[in-house]
Coordinates of C-alpha atoms and ligand atoms in Angstrom, one line a residue:
X857 CA 68.5 127.0 104.7
X858 CA 70.9 127.9 102.0
X859 CA 69.8 128.9 99.0
X860 CA 71.3 127.0 95.8
X861 CA 72.9 130.6 94.5
X862 CA 74.1 131.3 97.9
X863 CA 76.9 128.7 97.6
X864 CA 79.8 129.3 95.7
X865 CA 80.2 125.9 94.5
X866 CA 79.2 122.6 95.7
X867 CA 82.8 121.0 95.9
X868 CA 85.5 122.8 97.2
X869 CA 88.8 120.9 96.6
X870 CA 91.9 122.3 98.8
X871 CA 95.5 121.2 97.1
X872 CA 96.4 121.2 93.2
X873 CA 98.5 118.2 93.4
X874 CA 97.4 115.3 91.2
X875 CA 95.3 113.9 93.7
X876 CA 93.4 117.2 94.1
X877 CA 93.3 118.0 90.5
X878 CA 92.2 114.5 89.6
X879 CA 89.1 114.4 92.0
X880 CA 88.0 117.8 89.9
X881 CA 88.3 116.2 87.2
X882 CA 86.6 113.4 88.2
X883 CA 83.5 115.6 89.5
X884 CA 83.4 117.3 85.9
X885 CA 83.3 114.1 84.2
X886 CA 80.9 111.9 86.1
X887 CA 78.7 115.0 87.3
X888 CA 78.7 117.4 84.7
X889 CA 77.8 121.3 85.4
X890 CA 78.4 120.6 89.3
X891 CA 80.3 123.8 90.6
X892 CA 83.7 122.9 91.7
X893 CA 86.5 125.1 92.7
X894 CA 90.3 124.0 93.3
X895 CA 92.2 126.3 96.1
X896 CA 95.9 125.8 95.6
X897 CA 98.4 128.1 97.7
X898 CA 101.2 128.0 95.1
X899 CA 101.4 129.9 91.9
X900 CA 100.9 126.7 89.8
X901 CA 99.9 122.9 90.0
X902 CA 102.1 120.0 91.4
X903 CA 105.0 122.3 93.4
X904 CA 105.2 119.7 96.1
X905 CA 105.0 115.9 96.0
X906 CA 103.5 115.6 92.5
X907 CA 106.2 117.7 90.9
X908 CA 109.0 116.3 93.1
X909 CA 108.9 112.6 92.8
X910 CA 110.7 109.8 90.8
X911 CA 108.1 109.8 88.0
X912 CA 107.5 106.3 87.9
X913 CA 104.3 104.6 86.7
X914 CA 104.2 101.8 89.3
X915 CA 103.0 98.7 88.5
X916 CA 101.2 97.5 91.8
X917 CA 103.5 94.5 92.4
X918 CA 104.3 95.6 96.1
X919 CA 100.7 96.3 97.4
X920 CA 98.7 93.8 99.6
X921 CA 95.7 92.1 97.4
X922 CA 92.7 93.8 98.6
X923 CA 94.3 97.2 99.7
X924 CA 93.5 100.4 98.0
X925 CA 96.7 100.8 96.7
X926 CA 96.5 97.4 95.1
X927 CA 93.3 98.2 93.4
X928 CA 94.1 101.6 92.5
X929 CA 97.6 101.2 91.4
X930 CA 96.9 98.4 89.0
X931 CA 94.1 100.3 87.3
X932 CA 96.0 103.4 87.4
X933 CA 98.9 102.2 85.9
X934 CA 96.8 101.5 82.6
X935 CA 94.7 104.5 82.8
X936 CA 97.4 106.9 83.2
X937 CA 99.4 105.5 80.3
X938 CA 96.2 105.8 77.9
X939 CA 95.8 109.4 79.6
X940 CA 99.5 110.4 78.6
X941 CA 99.4 108.7 75.4
X942 CA 95.8 110.9 74.6
X943 CA 97.2 114.3 75.5
X944 CA 100.5 113.8 74.2
X945 CA 102.3 113.5 77.9
X946 CA 105.8 112.4 77.7
X947 CA 105.7 108.8 79.2
X948 CA 107.4 105.1 78.3
X949 CA 106.5 101.7 79.4
X950 CA 109.9 100.5 80.1
X951 CA 109.4 97.6 82.6
X952 CA 111.8 97.2 85.6
X953 CA 113.9 95.2 87.5
X954 CA 113.7 94.4 91.3
X955 CA 117.4 92.9 92.1
X956 CA 118.4 91.0 95.1
X957 CA 121.9 91.6 96.1
X958 CA 122.2 89.9 99.1
X959 CA 120.7 86.1 99.9
X960 CA 118.9 87.0 102.7
X961 CA 116.5 89.0 100.0
X962 CA 115.8 85.9 97.8
X963 CA 112.5 85.0 100.0
X964 CA 111.0 88.2 99.6
X965 CA 112.0 88.6 96.1
X966 CA 109.9 85.1 95.4
X967 CA 107.1 86.5 97.5
X968 CA 107.0 89.6 95.0
X969 CA 106.9 87.0 92.1
X970 CA 103.6 85.3 94.0
X971 CA 102.2 88.8 94.5
X972 CA 102.7 90.0 90.8
X973 CA 101.0 86.9 89.6
X974 CA 98.1 87.2 91.9
X975 CA 97.7 90.8 90.5
X976 CA 98.1 89.5 86.8
X977 CA 101.1 91.2 86.1
X978 CA 103.8 90.2 83.6
X979 CA 106.7 89.1 85.8
X980 CA 109.9 87.2 84.8
X981 CA 112.5 85.8 87.0
X982 CA 116.0 86.6 86.4
X983 CA 119.6 85.2 86.8
X984 CA 122.7 87.1 86.9
X985 CA 123.2 86.6 83.2
X986 CA 119.7 87.8 82.3
X987 CA 120.2 90.8 84.7
X988 CA 123.3 91.7 82.6
X989 CA 121.4 91.4 79.2
X990 CA 119.1 94.2 80.7
X991 CA 121.4 96.1 82.4
X992 CA 124.9 95.3 81.6
X993 CA 126.4 97.3 85.0
X994 CA 124.0 96.1 87.2
X995 CA 124.9 93.2 89.6
X996 CA 122.7 91.2 91.9
X997 CA 122.3 87.5 92.8
X998 CA 118.7 87.3 91.1
X999 CA 115.9 89.7 89.7
X1000 CA 112.6 89.7 88.5
X1001 CA 111.6 91.8 85.6
X1002 CA 107.9 93.4 85.6
X1003 CA 106.9 94.8 82.6
X1004 CA 103.9 97.1 82.9
X1005 CA 106.3 99.8 85.1
X1006 CA 106.9 103.1 83.0
X1007 CA 107.7 106.4 83.4
X1008 CA 105.8 109.9 82.9
X1009 CA 106.0 113.4 83.4
X1010 CA 103.4 113.8 86.6
X1011 CA 104.0 117.6 86.5
X1012 CA 102.4 117.8 83.0
X1013 CA 99.7 115.3 83.9
X1014 CA 98.8 117.7 86.8
X1015 CA 98.5 120.7 84.5
X1016 CA 96.5 118.5 82.0
X1017 CA 94.0 117.8 84.5
X1018 CA 93.9 121.2 85.4
X1019 CA 93.3 122.4 82.0
X1020 CA 90.5 119.8 81.6
X1021 CA 89.1 121.1 84.9
X1022 CA 88.9 124.5 83.8
X1023 CA 88.0 123.9 80.2
X1024 CA 84.7 121.8 81.8
X1025 CA 83.9 125.0 83.8
X1026 CA 85.7 124.3 87.0
X1027 CA 87.4 127.0 88.8
X1028 CA 91.3 126.5 89.8
X1029 CA 92.7 129.7 92.0
X1030 CA 96.3 129.7 92.5
X1031 CA 98.0 131.6 95.2
X1032 CA 95.3 130.8 97.2
X1033 CA 96.0 129.7 100.6
X1034 CA 93.7 128.2 102.7
X1035 CA 93.9 129.7 106.2
X1036 CA 90.4 129.2 108.2
X1037 CA 87.5 126.9 107.8
X1038 CA 84.1 127.3 109.4
X1039 CA 81.9 124.3 109.7
X1040 CA 78.2 125.1 109.4
X1041 CA 75.0 123.4 109.3
X1042 CA 74.5 124.0 105.9
X1043 CA 78.3 123.2 104.7
X1044 CA 81.5 125.1 104.9
X1045 CA 82.9 128.4 104.5
X1046 CA 86.4 128.7 103.8
X1047 CA 89.0 131.7 104.0
X1048 CA 92.2 132.4 102.1
X1049 CA 95.0 134.4 103.2
X1050 CA 93.8 137.2 100.8
X1051 CA 90.7 137.3 102.9
X1052 CA 88.3 136.0 100.3
X1053 CA 85.6 133.3 101.5
X1054 CA 84.3 130.5 99.4
X1055 CA 81.1 128.8 100.6
X1056 CA 80.6 125.3 99.7
X1057 CA 78.5 122.3 100.1
X1058 CA 81.2 119.7 100.5
X1059 CA 85.5 120.3 101.2
X1060 CA 87.6 117.8 99.9
X1061 CA 90.8 117.9 101.8
X1062 CA 93.8 116.9 99.1
X1063 CA 96.2 119.2 101.1
X1064 CA 99.3 116.1 101.1
X1065 CA 102.0 117.4 103.2
X1066 CA 99.3 119.6 105.5
X1067 CA 96.2 117.4 105.3
X1068 CA 96.0 116.6 108.7
X1069 CA 96.1 120.4 109.6
X1070 CA 93.4 121.2 107.3
X1071 CA 91.3 118.6 108.8
X1072 CA 91.6 119.9 112.2
X1073 CA 91.1 123.5 110.6
X1074 CA 87.8 122.1 109.6
X1075 CA 87.1 120.6 113.2
X1076 CA 87.7 116.9 112.3
X1077 CA 90.3 115.0 114.1
X1078 CA 92.1 113.1 111.7
X1079 CA 93.6 110.4 114.3
X1080 CA 97.0 110.8 112.3
X1081 CA 99.9 113.6 112.1
X1082 CA 101.9 114.0 108.7
X1083 CA 105.4 113.3 109.6
X1084 CA 107.6 114.5 106.5
X1085 CA 110.1 112.1 105.2
X1086 CA 112.6 113.7 102.6
X1087 CA 113.9 111.9 99.8
X1088 CA 117.1 113.0 98.5
X1089 CA 118.5 112.1 94.9
X1090 CA 121.5 112.6 92.7
X1091 CA 121.6 112.5 89.3
X1092 CA 124.2 110.3 87.7
X1093 CA 126.6 111.9 85.1
X1094 CA 127.1 108.5 83.4
X1095 CA 123.8 108.0 82.3
X1096 CA 124.8 105.1 80.1
X1097 CA 125.5 103.1 83.4
X1098 CA 121.5 102.6 83.6
X1099 CA 119.4 102.1 80.8
X1100 CA 116.0 101.6 82.7
X1101 CA 114.6 101.3 86.1
X1102 CA 116.3 99.0 88.9
X1103 CA 114.9 98.7 92.3
X1104 CA 116.3 96.8 95.2
X1105 CA 114.0 94.2 97.3
X1106 CA 112.0 96.6 99.6
X1107 CA 112.3 96.0 103.3
X1108 CA 108.6 95.2 104.6
X1109 CA 109.4 97.4 107.7
X1110 CA 109.0 100.4 105.7
X1111 CA 106.4 101.8 103.2
X1112 CA 109.3 103.6 101.5
X1113 CA 110.9 101.4 98.3
X1114 CA 114.4 102.2 98.9
X1115 CA 117.0 104.1 96.7
X1116 CA 116.4 103.3 93.2
X1117 CA 118.2 103.9 89.7
X1118 CA 115.6 105.2 87.4
X1119 CA 115.9 107.0 83.8
X1120 CA 113.3 109.3 83.4
X1121 CA 110.9 110.1 80.6
X1122 CA 113.8 112.7 79.4
X1123 CA 116.7 110.4 79.4
X1124 CA 118.1 111.5 82.5
X1125 CA 119.0 109.3 85.5
X1126 CA 118.1 109.7 89.1
X1127 CA 119.4 107.7 92.0
X1128 CA 117.4 107.8 95.5
X1129 CA 115.3 108.7 97.2
X1130 CA 116.6 107.8 100.7
X1131 CA 114.3 108.8 103.5
X1132 CA 115.4 111.2 106.4
X1133 CA 112.9 113.2 108.6
X1134 CA 112.4 116.9 107.2
X1135 CA 112.5 119.6 109.6
X1136 CA 109.6 121.4 107.7
X1137 CA 106.6 120.1 105.9
X1138 CA 108.3 121.5 102.7
X1139 CA 111.8 121.1 104.2
X1140 CA 113.6 120.3 100.7
X1141 CA 116.9 120.5 102.5
X1142 CA 118.6 120.3 105.9
X1143 CA 118.6 124.2 106.7
X1144 CA 114.8 124.5 106.0
X1145 CA 113.6 124.4 109.5
X1146 CA 110.2 125.4 110.8
X1147 CA 110.2 125.4 114.7
X1148 CA 106.3 125.1 115.1
X1149 CA 105.9 122.2 112.4
X1150 CA 109.2 120.4 114.0
X1151 CA 107.2 120.9 117.6
X1152 CA 104.2 119.4 116.0
X1153 CA 106.0 116.5 114.8
X1154 CA 107.8 116.0 117.9
X1155 CA 104.7 116.3 120.2
X1156 CA 102.9 113.5 118.3
X1157 CA 103.6 110.1 120.4
X1158 CA 103.7 108.4 117.0
X1159 CA 107.0 110.2 116.0
X1160 CA 108.9 108.8 119.3
X1161 CA 107.5 105.6 118.7
X1162 CA 109.2 105.5 115.0
X1163 CA 112.6 106.7 116.4
X1164 CA 112.5 104.0 119.0
X1165 CA 111.7 101.2 116.7
X1166 CA 113.9 102.2 113.5
X1167 CA 116.5 104.1 114.9
X1168 CA 119.3 101.9 113.2
X1169 CA 117.8 102.1 109.8
X1170 CA 117.1 105.9 110.7
X1171 CA 120.9 106.6 111.6
X1172 CA 122.2 104.8 108.4
X1173 CA 119.9 106.9 106.2
X1174 CA 121.2 110.2 108.2
X1175 CA 124.7 108.9 107.7
X1176 CA 124.0 108.6 103.8
X1177 CA 122.4 111.8 103.8
X1178 CA 125.2 113.8 105.1
X1179 CA 127.9 111.8 103.5
X1180 CA 128.1 111.5 99.8
X1181 CA 130.7 108.7 100.3
X1182 CA 128.6 106.4 102.2
X1183 CA 125.5 107.0 99.7
X1184 CA 127.6 106.2 97.0
X1185 CA 128.6 103.0 99.0
X1186 CA 125.4 102.0 99.2
X1187 CA 124.3 102.3 95.7
X1188 CA 127.7 100.3 94.8
X1189 CA 125.7 97.0 96.0
X1190 CA 123.5 97.8 92.6
X1191 CA 125.8 99.5 90.8
X1192 CA 129.4 98.6 91.2
X1193 CA 131.0 101.0 89.1
X1194 CA 129.4 104.2 90.2
X1195 CA 131.9 106.6 91.8
X1196 CA 131.2 109.8 93.7
X1197 CA 132.3 112.0 91.1
X1198 CA 129.3 110.4 88.8
X1199 CA 126.9 112.0 91.4
X1200 CA 125.8 115.5 91.4
X1201 CA 123.0 116.7 93.9
X1202 CA 119.6 116.9 92.6
X1203 CA 116.0 118.2 93.6
X1204 CA 114.6 116.5 96.5
X1205 CA 111.1 115.6 97.4
X1206 CA 109.1 115.4 101.1
X1207 CA 106.5 112.4 101.7
X1208 CA 103.5 113.1 103.3
X1209 CA 103.4 110.2 106.0
X1210 CA 100.3 109.4 108.0
X1211 CA 101.7 108.3 111.5
X1212 CA 99.3 106.8 114.0
X1213 CA 100.0 107.8 117.6
X1214 CA 101.1 104.3 118.2
X1215 CA 104.0 104.8 115.6
X1216 CA 102.4 102.8 113.0
X1217 CA 103.3 104.1 109.4
X1218 CA 100.0 104.1 107.6
X1219 CA 100.5 101.9 104.6
X1220 CA 97.5 102.3 102.6
X1221 CA 95.7 105.0 101.1
X1222 CA 93.7 106.7 103.9
X1223 CA 90.5 108.7 103.3
X1224 CA 88.3 109.9 105.9
X1225 CA 84.8 111.3 106.0
X1226 CA 82.6 113.6 108.3
X1227 CA 79.5 115.3 107.1
X1228 CA 80.5 118.1 104.7
X1229 CA 84.1 117.0 104.5
X1230 CA 85.9 114.5 102.7
X1231 CA 90.1 114.2 103.9
X1232 CA 92.5 112.5 101.9
X1233 CA 95.0 111.9 104.8
X1234 CA 97.4 109.3 103.2
X1235 CA 98.2 109.5 99.7
X1236 CA 101.7 108.6 99.7
X1237 CA 103.6 106.5 96.6
X1238 CA 101.8 105.1 94.3
X1239 CA 99.2 107.8 94.8
X1240 CA 101.0 109.9 91.5
X1241 CA 100.2 106.5 89.6
X1242 CA 96.7 105.7 90.9
X1243 CA 95.5 109.4 90.8
X1244 CA 92.7 108.7 88.1
X1245 CA 91.1 106.0 90.3
X1246 CA 91.9 107.7 93.5
X1247 CA 90.2 111.2 92.2
X1248 CA 86.9 109.0 91.1
X1249 CA 86.7 107.6 94.6
X1250 CA 87.1 110.7 96.2
X1251 CA 84.8 112.6 93.7
X1252 CA 82.2 109.6 94.6
X1253 CA 82.2 110.1 98.2
X1254 CA 82.0 114.1 97.8
X1255 CA 79.1 114.1 95.4
X1256 CA 77.2 111.5 97.8
X1257 CA 77.9 114.3 100.7
X1258 CA 76.9 117.0 98.3
X1259 CA 73.4 115.1 97.8
X1260 CA 73.0 114.6 101.5
X1261 CA 72.6 118.5 101.7
X1262 CA 69.4 118.5 99.5
X1263 CA 71.6 119.0 96.2
X1264 CA 70.7 117.2 93.0
X1265 CA 73.4 116.9 90.0
X1266 CA 72.6 119.4 87.4
X1267 CA 73.1 116.5 84.7
X1268 CA 72.4 112.7 84.7
X1269 CA 75.5 111.1 86.2
X1270 CA 77.4 108.9 83.8
X1271 CA 77.8 106.1 86.1
X1272 CA 81.5 106.1 85.6
X1273 CA 82.7 106.6 89.2
X1274 CA 79.9 105.2 90.9
Ligands
FAD708 C1 110.3 111.4 96.8 C2 109.0 111.0 96.3 C3 109.2 109.9 95.4 C4 108.1 109.6 95.2 N1 108.1 108.5 93.7 C5 106.6 108.3 93.2 C6 106.6 107.6 91.9 O1 107.7 107.2 91.2 N2 105.6 107.3 91.5 C7 104.1 107.4 91.9 O2 103.2 107.1 91.8 N3 104.3 108.1 93.2 C8 105.3 108.8 93.7 N4 105.6 109.5 94.9 C9 104.4 110.1 95.7 C10 103.4 110.7 94.7 O3 104.2 111.9 94.3 C11 102.4 111.5 95.6 O4 101.8 110.3 96.4 C12 101.2 112.3 95.2 O5 101.9 113.3 94.5 C13 100.5 113.0 96.1 O6 99.6 113.9 95.2 P1 98.9 115.1 96.2 O7 98.2 115.7 95.5 O8 97.9 114.1 97.3 O9 99.8 115.8 96.9 P2 100.7 117.3 96.5 O10 101.4 116.8 95.3 O11 101.8 117.4 97.5 O12 99.9 118.5 96.4 C14 98.8 118.7 98.0 C15 98.8 120.5 97.3 O13 97.9 121.1 98.3 C16 98.4 122.4 98.4 N5 98.1 122.8 99.8 C17 98.4 122.5 100.8 N6 98.1 123.1 101.8 C18 97.3 124.0 101.3 C19 96.5 125.3 101.9 N7 96.3 125.5 103.0 N8 96.0 125.8 101.1 C20 95.9 125.6 99.7 N9 96.6 124.7 99.2 C21 97.4 123.8 100.1 C22 100.3 122.2 98.3 O14 100.6 123.5 98.0 C23 100.0 121.0 97.3 O15 100.3 121.8 96.0 C24 106.7 109.8 95.4 C25 106.8 110.7 96.5 C26 108.0 111.4 97.0 C27 107.8 112.5 97.8

């Protein structure tokens, strides 16, 4: 039996992206005095998905009622706006248009109207003339406007969460890559690349693109593999062509929303992301190849099922990735005036997409537990929007697991997350 003093902390979080930091934040709020440590391999927070995304506060309109995505995104969007306002973080609630450019998309657009209303969202249907009132340079057959969508600086949100954790007595160690995890009857012992060991009652895995590997290091078979999909962006030189946020009608076969036009919190306009396979988990451009990571993707049967099922769509995405002309052509469906000269390459992001053995792209957030471990195995978009409620849910599970080791919270829980 380990004594309380022999543990370095109660809860050890791997990953200093928005989900890991929100989890640590929720623990400091709901069970103050609980010892929590975050290990992040980079030199600061939000260096991967959290700092390389579209920066959109999603309304929740797309997500199946009853799913974790729907529950957490609708609530998370409102909480995130409050959090940004409270902490002086750049944000704006701008609303967005979802635009149908082909007749075949109209039934799906109508389906989104119904879904938005089920979620209690302010949704307005627009014809071509009304589209032009919002976005004079965008063309479409019909559109809907969702009033609660916005933009924010997710990197700044993550940095603020880190500061709050630090201020509440939590520890955040940057440059601390987890390389080994030893599972014991009393908890976990985690080793970082510099040889240091942290002992904890519960391990929380929020390692994003590496979450399946961390689960296996801990001795838990995740049942999924992370298949990395890069999303490439261009920056629009003639910013005046886009006033706000403009999305296509998404293809229900994919969990990605399609190339959209986004005026960010800083006024710049980005166009993207597409979805191409990345040749490394942090493969932000074609030349970045990690043979071992690529081999892990290729030996997962699910990857081949995806390739067989979606080769036509994938071939189109690959073509648009290597040909700026083809990309521009695709964007012209929404924004006919855009030219190749208007588009400047911008930073890319890589999505951590969990894939089942049979090739199913996991759509909802996926959290799996085992004794002493809680693994966040699928936290794709809108997880940045939904980070505050997701963090509370993961914290709730971690605290229950910590109690199962005989530990009692040092302070009365506020009930906030339970
Ligand atoms: C192109 C793109 C566009 C998107 N657009 C949006 C959007 O507009 N709105 C929205 O809500 N969501 C969006 N998302 C999704 C959103 O960015 C993610 O859902 C969210 O950032 C996930 O956060 P995370 O903390 O799980 O992962 P991450 O931010 O990737 O953090 C994981 C962290 O774990 C660390 N880590 C990994 N392995 C180890 C290890 N061994 N030891 C220590 N640390 C480790 C990594 O360094 C990383 O910092 C987008 C994502 C992408 C890629």
